[in-house]
Amino acid sequence: MKQLKDKIREEGRALSDQVLKVDAFLNHQVDPVLMQAIGKEFAERFKDAQIDRIVTLESSGIAPAMMAALEMGVPFVFARKRKSLTLQDDLVEADVYSFTKQETNRISLSRRFVLPGERVLVIDDFLANGEAALGLTQLVEAAGAEIAGVGIVIEKSFQPGRDKLIERGYRVESLARVAKLEKDHISFVEVVR
Amino acid sequence: MKQLKDKIREEGRALSDQVLKVDAFLNHQVDPVLMQAIGKEFAERFKDAQIDRIVTLESSGIAPAMMAALEMGVPFVFARKRKSLTLQDDLVEADVYSFTKQETNRISLSRRFVLPGERVLVIDDFLANGEAALGLTQLVEAAGAEIAGVGIVIEKSFQPGRDKLIERGYRVESLARVAKLEKDHISFVEVVR
C-alpha cells in the first residue's frame, strides 16, 4: 500500500535495526485519513473472504479495526489486556508475551461477542514475533469461530511472526512489509500483486 | 442523541445503580455505524469551536475519537495508561484514579503531538467522577494548548464529573446523559436543544 509506505518513509523513525517508531500516525497520534484508506484496503483485500466480524487487540489495533469494520459492514471487538470490573463473564483467555515491553499479558475476549461458526478477520497494527496475532487467533478459535484471515498494518518481515502464522495455515495480508531497518533508510519487501 | 439513547436502552445493562455495562457496542464490541454517527454528532456540536486536534485516552476513547477526527478533518492522539519502550521522550503526565478499577494510572502524552496554542477537543467514552477527563485536560494544558471543549459519549449525570468540568470553565457536550440507573430501567436527563 503505497500511501502507507510513503508515510512510514516520511514519518517513521528506525530507533534501531529492530524497532520502528510510528507514533506520529499509528500508535499515539493517529492520522484519520490514512486510517480510512487502511480500512478500505483491508476491505478490498478480504472482500471475497465472507468476514462476519473483526477481532483486534487494544489499544493500537482499534483505529484500523474501526475503519475496516465500517468499510466491511461488520462489528468489531477489541480484546482486553486487563480485566475490567464490568467485563468478567464468560471469557476466553490467552497469554501474550511482549518483546517490546518485556512482559506477559493475559488477553481476553467475551464469548458473547465471538460466536461459534463465525468467520473472523484478526487485525493488528504490527506483526513482529507474532505473539499478539497468535494470541488473538487462539481466543477466536477457543470461542469456536474460524480465522478467515489476519490483516496487519505494518509487518516487520525480518522477524518470524509471518512465518508462524503461515505455518498454521492462516492467510496473512500486511499492508506494508518492512524488509530492513537502518538509521537513515527503511526498505520494504517488494510484492508483485 | 436519540440513536445512542435507543442503543443504551436496548443493549446497555445496569449492573447496579452506579454501573452501566455497554460492552455490546462501545467498550468491547463496537458498532462502527453507531460510532460514525457519534463522530458526526461531535463534529456538528463543535463545528464553531475551531478545533485543531482531538485528545482521548486509551482504549475505549479511541473509536469515537477516530470517527470525530475523521469528520472534523483533524488528527487525534490517544494518551497512554502505560509507558511503552518506544514512547518515552518529552512526556506530559497526570495521575488518574479509576473508581471502577480501584487503582491510579499515570497517563501520558508526548509534547510532540500537542502543540502550544492549539485548540483541543477532549473526547472520552464515559464521564462519571471526572477523573479521566480532568487528567486529559491537565495533559493538554501542561503542553501549553487550550481546551476548546470536552465531548463525552455517555455521561452518568448523577455523578459529579460534569460539575467538576463546568466549574473549571470547560464546555461539556455529552451525547447521552444518564439520569438514573435501575435494574429494569435507564432514564436520561431531558435536554431541550
mmCIF file of C-alpha atoms in Angstrom:
data_model
loop_
_atom_site.group_PDB
_atom_site.id
_atom_site.type_symbol
_atom_site.label_atom_id
_atom_site.label_comp_id
_atom_site.label_asym_id
_atom_site.label_seq_id
_atom_site.Cartn_x
_atom_site.Cartn_y
_atom_site.Cartn_z
ATOM 1 C CA MET A 1 0.000 0.000 0.000
ATOM 2 C CA LYS A 2 1.907 2.948 -1.371
ATOM 3 C CA GLN A 3 0.290 5.657 0.772
ATOM 4 C CA LEU A 4 1.252 3.768 3.940
ATOM 5 C CA LYS A 5 4.821 3.076 2.792
ATOM 6 C CA ASP A 6 5.278 6.742 1.902
ATOM 7 C CA LYS A 7 4.039 7.714 5.368
ATOM 8 C CA ILE A 8 6.421 5.251 7.039
ATOM 9 C CA ARG A 9 9.337 6.659 4.991
ATOM 10 C CA GLU A 10 8.371 10.255 5.830
ATOM 11 C CA GLU A 11 7.327 9.993 9.477
ATOM 12 C CA GLY A 12 8.552 6.636 10.768
ATOM 13 C CA ARG A 13 11.810 6.505 12.725
ATOM 14 C CA ALA A 14 14.068 3.480 12.970
ATOM 15 C CA LEU A 15 15.223 3.547 16.607
ATOM 16 C CA SER A 16 17.434 0.502 15.984
ATOM 17 C CA ASP A 17 17.591 -2.314 13.459
ATOM 18 C CA GLN A 18 14.653 -3.873 15.356
ATOM 19 C CA VAL A 19 12.410 -1.014 16.488
ATOM 20 C CA LEU A 20 10.326 1.172 14.195
ATOM 21 C CA LYS A 21 8.639 4.136 15.824
ATOM 22 C CA VAL A 22 5.392 5.193 14.168
ATOM 23 C CA ASP A 23 3.822 7.197 16.956
ATOM 24 C CA ALA A 24 3.340 10.139 14.563
ATOM 25 C CA PHE A 25 0.491 8.452 12.701
ATOM 26 C CA LEU A 26 -0.403 4.998 14.036
ATOM 27 C CA ASN A 27 0.019 4.274 17.744
ATOM 28 C CA HIS A 28 -0.052 7.586 19.602
ATOM 29 C CA GLN A 29 -1.017 10.372 17.221
ATOM 30 C CA VAL A 30 -3.345 8.925 14.560
ATOM 31 C CA ASP A 31 -3.902 10.224 11.024
ATOM 32 C CA PRO A 32 -7.626 9.564 10.448
ATOM 33 C CA VAL A 33 -7.455 9.969 6.654
ATOM 34 C CA LEU A 34 -4.668 7.392 6.396
ATOM 35 C CA MET A 35 -6.642 5.135 8.744
ATOM 36 C CA GLN A 36 -9.678 5.381 6.471
ATOM 37 C CA ALA A 37 -7.521 4.370 3.482
ATOM 38 C CA ILE A 38 -6.176 1.446 5.531
ATOM 39 C CA GLY A 39 -9.749 0.350 6.297
ATOM 40 C CA LYS A 40 -10.627 0.470 2.584
ATOM 41 C CA GLU A 41 -7.516 -1.537 1.695
ATOM 42 C CA PHE A 42 -8.341 -4.294 4.203
ATOM 43 C CA ALA A 43 -11.927 -4.371 2.898
ATOM 44 C CA GLU A 44 -10.650 -4.717 -0.671
ATOM 45 C CA ARG A 45 -8.152 -7.476 0.144
ATOM 46 C CA PHE A 46 -10.656 -9.532 2.133
ATOM 47 C CA LYS A 47 -13.739 -8.784 0.018
ATOM 48 C CA ASP A 48 -14.174 -12.436 -1.002
ATOM 49 C CA ALA A 49 -13.468 -13.851 2.466
ATOM 50 C CA GLN A 50 -17.046 -13.630 3.831
ATOM 51 C CA ILE A 51 -15.987 -11.895 7.030
ATOM 52 C CA ASP A 52 -18.589 -11.809 9.821
ATOM 53 C CA ARG A 53 -16.549 -9.957 12.426
ATOM 54 C CA ILE A 54 -13.202 -8.299 13.129
ATOM 55 C CA VAL A 55 -11.212 -9.006 16.286
ATOM 56 C CA THR A 56 -8.287 -6.807 17.367
ATOM 57 C CA LEU A 57 -6.253 -6.033 20.485
ATOM 58 C CA GLU A 58 -6.319 -2.819 22.497
ATOM 59 C CA SER A 59 -5.041 -0.166 22.005
ATOM 60 C CA SER A 60 -3.258 0.360 18.705
ATOM 61 C CA GLY A 61 -5.374 -2.114 16.760
ATOM 62 C CA ILE A 62 -8.582 -0.222 17.469
ATOM 63 C CA ALA A 63 -8.317 2.598 14.902
ATOM 64 C CA PRO A 64 -7.509 0.362 11.886
ATOM 65 C CA ALA A 65 -10.079 -2.240 13.029
ATOM 66 C CA MET A 66 -12.704 0.503 13.400
ATOM 67 C CA MET A 67 -12.171 1.712 9.826
ATOM 68 C CA ALA A 68 -12.030 -1.784 8.330
ATOM 69 C CA ALA A 69 -15.229 -2.746 10.197
ATOM 70 C CA LEU A 70 -17.001 0.367 8.930
ATOM 71 C CA GLU A 71 -15.943 -0.365 5.335
ATOM 72 C CA MET A 72 -16.885 -4.035 5.555
ATOM 73 C CA GLY A 73 -20.176 -3.512 7.376
ATOM 74 C CA VAL A 74 -19.339 -5.822 10.291
ATOM 75 C CA PRO A 75 -18.896 -5.295 14.055
ATOM 76 C CA PHE A 76 -15.502 -5.454 15.701
ATOM 77 C CA VAL A 77 -14.359 -6.459 19.167
ATOM 78 C CA PHE A 78 -11.159 -5.444 20.895
ATOM 79 C CA ALA A 79 -9.547 -7.970 23.197
ATOM 80 C CA ARG A 80 -8.547 -6.578 26.563
ATOM 81 C CA LYS A 81 -5.099 -6.708 28.129
ATOM 82 C CA ARG A 82 -6.523 -6.231 31.596
ATOM 83 C CA LYS A 83 -9.817 -7.265 33.074
ATOM 84 C CA SER A 84 -12.256 -4.559 33.995
ATOM 85 C CA LEU A 85 -14.746 -4.920 36.816
ATOM 86 C CA THR A 86 -17.568 -4.807 34.297
ATOM 87 C CA LEU A 87 -16.039 -7.396 31.946
ATOM 88 C CA GLN A 88 -15.650 -10.684 33.725
ATOM 89 C CA ASP A 89 -18.190 -13.169 32.488
ATOM 90 C CA ASP A 90 -17.618 -16.000 30.115
ATOM 91 C CA LEU A 91 -14.182 -15.052 28.846
ATOM 92 C CA VAL A 92 -11.726 -16.806 26.573
ATOM 93 C CA GLU A 93 -8.129 -16.030 27.522
ATOM 94 C CA ALA A 94 -4.598 -16.355 26.125
ATOM 95 C CA ASP A 95 -1.135 -15.320 27.311
ATOM 96 C CA VAL A 96 0.823 -12.981 25.060
ATOM 97 C CA TYR A 97 4.480 -12.136 25.592
ATOM 98 C CA SER A 98 5.517 -8.648 24.512
ATOM 99 C CA PHE A 99 9.168 -8.415 23.460
ATOM 100 C CA THR A 100 8.859 -4.614 23.401
ATOM 101 C CA LYS A 101 7.502 -4.346 26.931
ATOM 102 C CA GLN A 102 9.257 -7.499 28.195
ATOM 103 C CA GLU A 103 6.196 -8.787 29.988
ATOM 104 C CA THR A 104 3.385 -11.272 29.562
ATOM 105 C CA ASN A 105 -0.165 -10.014 29.280
ATOM 106 C CA ARG A 106 -3.213 -12.187 29.634
ATOM 107 C CA ILE A 107 -5.585 -11.060 26.909
ATOM 108 C CA SER A 108 -9.284 -11.813 26.989
ATOM 109 C CA LEU A 109 -12.456 -11.653 24.985
ATOM 110 C CA SER A 110 -16.072 -12.295 25.908
ATOM 111 C CA ARG A 111 -17.721 -15.310 24.289
ATOM 112 C CA ARG A 112 -20.815 -13.128 23.923
ATOM 113 C CA PHE A 113 -19.124 -11.282 21.052
ATOM 114 C CA VAL A 114 -17.396 -14.045 19.096
ATOM 115 C CA LEU A 115 -19.901 -16.701 18.108
ATOM 116 C CA PRO A 116 -19.313 -20.320 17.093
ATOM 117 C CA GLY A 117 -19.027 -20.679 13.334
ATOM 118 C CA GLU A 118 -18.346 -17.027 12.572
ATOM 119 C CA ARG A 119 -15.612 -16.143 10.075
ATOM 120 C CA VAL A 120 -13.280 -13.724 11.823
ATOM 121 C CA LEU A 121 -10.672 -11.326 10.466
ATOM 122 C CA VAL A 122 -7.926 -10.624 13.004
ATOM 123 C CA ILE A 123 -6.426 -7.131 12.630
ATOM 124 C CA ASP A 124 -3.407 -5.710 14.402
ATOM 125 C CA ASP A 125 -1.133 -2.703 13.962
ATOM 126 C CA PHE A 126 2.194 -4.583 13.993
ATOM 127 C CA LEU A 127 3.402 -8.089 13.218
ATOM 128 C CA ALA A 128 6.864 -8.873 14.576
ATOM 129 C CA ASN A 129 7.277 -12.110 16.524
ATOM 130 C CA GLY A 130 3.635 -12.972 16.052
ATOM 131 C CA GLU A 131 2.793 -13.254 19.742
ATOM 132 C CA ALA A 132 -0.164 -10.872 19.706
ATOM 133 C CA ALA A 133 -1.635 -12.173 16.441
ATOM 134 C CA LEU A 134 -1.293 -15.794 17.575
ATOM 135 C CA GLY A 135 -2.899 -14.931 20.914
ATOM 136 C CA LEU A 136 -5.836 -13.377 19.069
ATOM 137 C CA THR A 137 -6.256 -16.440 16.838
ATOM 138 C CA GLN A 138 -6.267 -18.616 19.978
ATOM 139 C CA LEU A 139 -9.064 -16.533 21.505
ATOM 140 C CA VAL A 140 -11.148 -16.713 18.339
ATOM 141 C CA GLU A 141 -10.707 -20.477 17.980
ATOM 142 C CA ALA A 142 -11.369 -21.076 21.686
ATOM 143 C CA ALA A 143 -14.699 -19.321 21.160
ATOM 144 C CA GLY A 144 -15.487 -21.759 18.340
ATOM 145 C CA ALA A 145 -15.118 -19.308 15.469
ATOM 146 C CA GLU A 146 -12.928 -19.623 12.389
ATOM 147 C CA ILE A 147 -9.970 -17.475 11.310
ATOM 148 C CA ALA A 148 -10.729 -16.134 7.833
ATOM 149 C CA GLY A 149 -7.503 -14.125 7.719
ATOM 150 C CA VAL A 150 -5.025 -11.926 9.526
ATOM 151 C CA GLY A 151 -4.695 -8.279 8.451
ATOM 152 C CA ILE A 152 -1.611 -6.375 9.584
ATOM 153 C CA VAL A 153 -0.847 -2.694 9.103
ATOM 154 C CA ILE A 154 2.974 -2.944 9.387
ATOM 155 C CA GLU A 155 4.859 -6.218 9.225
ATOM 156 C CA LYS A 156 8.500 -6.461 10.211
ATOM 157 C CA SER A 157 9.314 -9.167 7.694
ATOM 158 C CA PHE A 158 12.762 -9.830 9.191
ATOM 159 C CA GLN A 159 11.094 -11.216 12.314
ATOM 160 C CA PRO A 160 9.368 -14.617 12.457
ATOM 161 C CA GLY A 161 5.707 -13.633 13.010
ATOM 162 C CA ARG A 162 4.554 -14.008 9.421
ATOM 163 C CA ASP A 163 6.067 -17.479 9.049
ATOM 164 C CA LYS A 164 4.453 -18.669 12.278
ATOM 165 C CA LEU A 165 1.024 -17.565 11.044
ATOM 166 C CA ILE A 166 1.508 -19.077 7.572
ATOM 167 C CA GLU A 167 2.676 -22.373 9.137
ATOM 168 C CA ARG A 168 -0.618 -22.569 10.985
ATOM 169 C CA GLY A 169 -2.440 -22.159 7.697
ATOM 170 C CA TYR A 170 -3.661 -18.597 8.101
ATOM 171 C CA ARG A 171 -3.932 -16.132 5.245
ATOM 172 C CA VAL A 172 -1.851 -13.059 6.113
ATOM 173 C CA GLU A 173 -2.256 -9.668 4.423
ATOM 174 C CA SER A 174 0.200 -6.992 5.544
ATOM 175 C CA LEU A 175 -0.245 -3.514 4.105
ATOM 176 C CA ALA A 176 3.444 -2.628 4.496
ATOM 177 C CA ARG A 177 6.208 -5.200 4.812
ATOM 178 C CA VAL A 178 9.436 -3.806 6.225
ATOM 179 C CA ALA A 179 12.462 -5.724 4.934
ATOM 180 C CA LYS A 180 15.154 -3.871 6.839
ATOM 181 C CA LEU A 181 15.521 -1.028 9.323
ATOM 182 C CA GLU A 182 18.580 1.177 9.093
ATOM 183 C CA LYS A 183 19.120 4.526 10.733
ATOM 184 C CA ASP A 184 18.571 6.588 7.605
ATOM 185 C CA HIS A 185 16.736 4.094 5.476
ATOM 186 C CA ILE A 186 13.684 1.884 5.775
ATOM 187 C CA SER A 187 13.361 -0.672 2.998
ATOM 188 C CA PHE A 188 10.293 -2.711 2.087
ATOM 189 C CA VAL A 189 9.693 -6.181 0.725
ATOM 190 C CA GLU A 190 8.665 -5.685 -2.874
ATOM 191 C CA VAL A 191 5.465 -7.588 -3.546
ATOM 192 C CA VAL A 192 4.067 -8.108 -7.015
ATOM 193 C CA ARG A 193 0.299 -8.152 -6.603
ATOM 194 C CA MET B 1 -28.616 11.911 20.581
ATOM 195 C CA LYS B 2 -31.611 9.657 20.055
ATOM 196 C CA GLN B 3 -29.811 6.835 18.222
ATOM 197 C CA LEU B 4 -27.366 6.469 21.107
ATOM 198 C CA LYS B 5 -30.036 6.603 23.801
ATOM 199 C CA ASP B 6 -32.055 3.939 21.963
ATOM 200 C CA LYS B 7 -28.957 1.740 21.799
ATOM 201 C CA ILE B 8 -28.289 2.202 25.519
ATOM 202 C CA ARG B 9 -31.911 1.271 26.296
ATOM 203 C CA GLU B 10 -31.755 -1.792 24.039
ATOM 204 C CA GLU B 11 -28.271 -3.134 24.712
ATOM 205 C CA GLY B 12 -26.998 -1.416 27.853
ATOM 206 C CA ARG B 13 -27.262 -3.254 31.167
ATOM 207 C CA ALA B 14 -27.462 -1.580 34.563
ATOM 208 C CA LEU B 15 -25.323 -3.816 36.781
ATOM 209 C CA SER B 16 -26.157 -1.663 39.809
ATOM 210 C CA ASP B 17 -27.399 1.871 40.429
ATOM 211 C CA GLN B 18 -23.827 3.009 39.655
ATOM 212 C CA VAL B 19 -22.508 0.774 36.870
ATOM 213 C CA LEU B 20 -23.750 0.758 33.282
ATOM 214 C CA LYS B 21 -22.399 -2.002 31.078
ATOM 215 C CA VAL B 22 -22.164 -1.078 27.398
ATOM 216 C CA ASP B 23 -19.695 -3.689 26.197
ATOM 217 C CA ALA B 24 -22.112 -4.713 23.442
ATOM 218 C CA PHE B 25 -21.480 -1.568 21.379
ATOM 219 C CA LEU B 26 -18.945 0.803 22.961
ATOM 220 C CA ASN B 27 -16.109 -0.637 25.039
ATOM 221 C CA HIS B 28 -15.572 -4.240 23.985
ATOM 222 C CA GLN B 29 -17.670 -4.987 20.929
ATOM 223 C CA VAL B 30 -18.017 -1.800 18.865
ATOM 224 C CA ASP B 31 -20.810 -0.888 16.459
ATOM 225 C CA PRO B 32 -18.986 1.006 13.686
ATOM 226 C CA VAL B 33 -22.142 2.566 12.205
ATOM 227 C CA LEU B 34 -23.153 3.977 15.579
ATOM 228 C CA MET B 35 -19.583 5.183 16.069
ATOM 229 C CA GLN B 36 -19.716 7.024 12.734
ATOM 230 C CA ALA B 37 -22.947 8.737 13.820
ATOM 231 C CA ILE B 38 -21.268 9.678 17.114
ATOM 232 C CA GLY B 39 -18.364 11.212 15.189
ATOM 233 C CA LYS B 40 -20.773 13.265 13.065
ATOM 234 C CA GLU B 41 -22.641 14.444 16.170
ATOM 235 C CA PHE B 42 -19.416 15.640 17.865
ATOM 236 C CA ALA B 43 -18.408 17.403 14.640
ATOM 237 C CA GLU B 44 -21.793 19.137 14.480
ATOM 238 C CA ARG B 45 -21.764 20.232 18.123
ATOM 239 C CA PHE B 46 -18.223 21.600 17.972
ATOM 240 C CA LYS B 47 -18.352 22.966 14.409
ATOM 241 C CA ASP B 48 -17.836 26.574 15.562
ATOM 242 C CA ALA B 49 -15.146 25.742 18.123
ATOM 243 C CA GLN B 50 -12.143 25.894 15.753
ATOM 244 C CA ILE B 51 -10.756 22.551 16.872
ATOM 245 C CA ASP B 52 -7.154 21.809 15.852
ATOM 246 C CA ARG B 53 -6.817 18.387 17.450
ATOM 247 C CA ILE B 54 -8.635 15.733 19.462
ATOM 248 C CA VAL B 55 -7.101 14.123 22.550
ATOM 249 C CA THR B 56 -8.539 10.959 24.088
ATOM 250 C CA LEU B 57 -7.488 8.146 26.441
ATOM 251 C CA GLU B 58 -6.822 4.516 25.506
ATOM 252 C CA SER B 59 -8.678 2.259 24.976
ATOM 253 C CA SER B 60 -12.389 2.998 24.841
ATOM 254 C CA GLY B 61 -11.999 6.605 23.735
ATOM 255 C CA ILE B 62 -10.188 5.634 20.546
ATOM 256 C CA ALA B 63 -13.141 4.578 18.365
ATOM 257 C CA PRO B 64 -15.280 7.697 18.996
ATOM 258 C CA ALA B 65 -12.204 9.962 18.755
ATOM 259 C CA MET B 66 -11.237 8.309 15.458
ATOM 260 C CA MET B 67 -14.642 8.997 13.922
ATOM 261 C CA ALA B 68 -14.883 12.547 15.259
ATOM 262 C CA ALA B 69 -11.374 13.306 13.964
ATOM 263 C CA LEU B 70 -12.250 11.943 10.525
ATOM 264 C CA GLU B 71 -15.418 14.058 10.386
ATOM 265 C CA MET B 72 -13.650 17.194 11.613
ATOM 266 C CA GLY B 73 -10.539 16.780 9.470
ATOM 267 C CA VAL B 74 -8.088 16.926 12.389
ATOM 268 C CA PRO B 75 -5.576 14.455 13.866
ATOM 269 C CA PHE B 76 -6.162 12.778 17.197
ATOM 270 C CA VAL B 77 -3.836 11.493 19.888
ATOM 271 C CA PHE B 78 -4.583 8.875 22.495
ATOM 272 C CA ALA B 79 -2.976 9.295 25.889
ATOM 273 C CA ARG B 80 -1.326 6.152 27.221
ATOM 274 C CA LYS B 81 -2.016 4.473 30.537
ATOM 275 C CA ARG B 82 1.326 2.718 30.496
ATOM 276 C CA LYS B 83 4.626 3.737 29.025
ATOM 277 C CA SER B 84 5.940 1.782 26.083
ATOM 278 C CA LEU B 85 9.627 1.340 25.367
ATOM 279 C CA THR B 86 9.215 3.363 22.191
ATOM 280 C CA LEU B 87 7.287 6.218 23.828
ATOM 281 C CA GLN B 88 9.389 7.874 26.468
ATOM 282 C CA ASP B 89 10.590 11.245 25.300
ATOM 283 C CA ASP B 90 9.229 14.582 26.301
ATOM 284 C CA LEU B 91 6.043 13.475 28.031
ATOM 285 C CA VAL B 92 3.415 15.354 29.970
ATOM 286 C CA GLU B 93 1.902 13.210 32.714
ATOM 287 C CA ALA B 94 -1.072 13.169 35.096
ATOM 288 C CA ASP B 95 -2.403 10.736 37.700
ATOM 289 C CA VAL B 96 -5.915 9.427 37.186
ATOM 290 C CA TYR B 97 -7.814 7.414 39.791
ATOM 291 C CA SER B 98 -10.238 4.842 38.423
ATOM 292 C CA PHE B 99 -13.175 4.152 40.745
ATOM 293 C CA THR B 100 -14.162 1.183 38.566
ATOM 294 C CA LYS B 101 -10.738 -0.445 38.704
ATOM 295 C CA GLN B 102 -9.811 0.959 42.128
ATOM 296 C CA GLU B 103 -6.346 1.971 41.068
ATOM 297 C CA THR B 104 -4.373 5.001 39.988
ATOM 298 C CA ASN B 105 -2.942 5.131 36.489
ATOM 299 C CA ARG B 106 -0.338 7.595 35.363
ATOM 300 C CA ILE B 107 -1.438 8.754 31.919
ATOM 301 C CA SER B 108 0.924 10.389 29.479
ATOM 302 C CA LEU B 109 1.108 12.198 26.187
ATOM 303 C CA SER B 110 4.049 13.284 24.046
ATOM 304 C CA ARG B 111 4.582 17.026 23.702
ATOM 305 C CA ARG B 112 5.403 16.340 20.050
ATOM 306 C CA PHE B 113 1.699 15.817 19.354
ATOM 307 C CA VAL B 114 0.011 18.566 21.364
ATOM 308 C CA LEU B 115 1.417 21.939 20.407
ATOM 309 C CA PRO B 116 1.330 25.210 22.327
ATOM 310 C CA GLY B 117 -1.635 27.349 21.323
ATOM 311 C CA GLU B 118 -3.657 24.568 19.710
ATOM 312 C CA ARG B 119 -7.371 24.341 20.440
ATOM 313 C CA VAL B 120 -8.035 20.813 21.678
ATOM 314 C CA LEU B 121 -11.243 18.825 21.972
ATOM 315 C CA VAL B 122 -11.024 16.160 24.692
ATOM 316 C CA ILE B 123 -13.157 13.098 23.930
ATOM 317 C CA ASP B 124 -13.896 10.161 26.219
ATOM 318 C CA ASP B 125 -16.374 7.304 26.283
ATOM 319 C CA PHE B 126 -17.692 7.848 29.835
ATOM 320 C CA LEU B 127 -17.957 10.734 32.261
ATOM 321 C CA ALA B 128 -18.615 9.686 35.852
ATOM 322 C CA ASN B 129 -16.408 11.195 38.562
ATOM 323 C CA GLY B 130 -14.471 13.190 36.004
ATOM 324 C CA GLU B 131 -11.065 11.772 36.876
ATOM 325 C CA ALA B 132 -10.116 10.711 33.343
ATOM 326 C CA ALA B 133 -11.446 13.852 31.646
ATOM 327 C CA LEU B 134 -9.713 16.116 34.188
ATOM 328 C CA GLY B 135 -6.469 14.182 33.737
ATOM 329 C CA LEU B 136 -6.692 14.694 29.989
ATOM 330 C CA THR B 137 -7.314 18.441 30.385
ATOM 331 C CA GLN B 138 -4.242 18.598 32.662
ATOM 332 C CA LEU B 139 -2.091 16.947 29.994
ATOM 333 C CA VAL B 140 -3.322 19.307 27.295
ATOM 334 C CA GLU B 141 -2.760 22.415 29.412
ATOM 335 C CA ALA B 142 0.654 21.203 30.593
ATOM 336 C CA ALA B 143 1.610 21.008 26.914
ATOM 337 C CA GLY B 144 0.577 24.664 26.501
ATOM 338 C CA ALA B 145 -2.573 24.015 24.467
ATOM 339 C CA GLU B 146 -6.091 25.204 25.166
ATOM 340 C CA ILE B 147 -9.217 23.163 25.963
ATOM 341 C CA ALA B 148 -11.868 24.064 23.392
ATOM 342 C CA GLY B 149 -14.344 21.581 24.837
ATOM 343 C CA VAL B 150 -14.962 18.168 26.309
ATOM 344 C CA GLY B 151 -17.039 15.661 24.312
ATOM 345 C CA ILE B 152 -18.453 12.642 26.144
ATOM 346 C CA VAL B 153 -20.308 9.688 24.694
ATOM 347 C CA ILE B 154 -22.166 8.647 27.883
ATOM 348 C CA GLU B 155 -22.397 10.843 30.950
ATOM 349 C CA LYS B 156 -23.619 9.490 34.274
ATOM 350 C CA SER B 157 -25.242 12.740 35.344
ATOM 351 C CA PHE B 158 -25.837 11.534 38.914
ATOM 352 C CA GLN B 159 -22.073 11.531 39.490
ATOM 353 C CA PRO B 160 -20.017 14.709 39.932
ATOM 354 C CA GLY B 161 -17.804 14.683 36.799
ATOM 355 C CA ARG B 162 -19.821 17.149 34.756
ATOM 356 C CA ASP B 163 -19.975 19.713 37.558
ATOM 357 C CA LYS B 164 -16.216 19.500 38.121
ATOM 358 C CA LEU B 165 -15.558 20.214 34.438
ATOM 359 C CA ILE B 166 -18.084 23.072 34.280
ATOM 360 C CA GLU B 167 -16.578 24.610 37.455
ATOM 361 C CA ARG B 168 -13.237 24.784 35.680
ATOM 362 C CA GLY B 169 -14.900 26.659 32.833
ATOM 363 C CA TYR B 170 -14.925 23.906 30.237
ATOM 364 C CA ARG B 171 -17.689 23.442 27.715
ATOM 365 C CA VAL B 172 -19.072 19.902 28.073
ATOM 366 C CA GLU B 173 -21.130 18.131 25.404
ATOM 367 C CA SER B 174 -22.415 14.689 26.357
ATOM 368 C CA LEU B 175 -24.282 12.715 23.706
ATOM 369 C CA ALA B 176 -26.303 10.752 26.269
ATOM 370 C CA ARG B 177 -26.867 11.873 29.851
ATOM 371 C CA VAL B 178 -27.991 9.100 32.157
ATOM 372 C CA ALA B 179 -30.141 10.452 35.000
ATOM 373 C CA LYS B 180 -30.706 7.209 36.867
ATOM 374 C CA LEU B 181 -29.812 3.531 36.621
ATOM 375 C CA GLU B 182 -32.336 0.978 37.803
ATOM 376 C CA LYS B 183 -32.349 -2.730 37.151
ATOM 377 C CA ASP B 184 -35.042 -2.643 34.502
ATOM 378 C CA HIS B 185 -34.955 0.978 33.537
ATOM 379 C CA ILE B 186 -32.367 3.501 32.397
ATOM 380 C CA SER B 187 -33.592 7.089 32.407
ATOM 381 C CA PHE B 188 -31.995 10.077 30.722
ATOM 382 C CA VAL B 189 -31.711 13.761 31.510
ATOM 383 C CA GLU B 190 -34.084 15.508 29.142
ATOM 384 C CA VAL B 191 -32.245 18.297 27.366
ATOM 385 C CA VAL B 192 -34.001 20.893 25.252
ATOM 386 C CA ARG B 193 -31.558 21.765 22.481
#
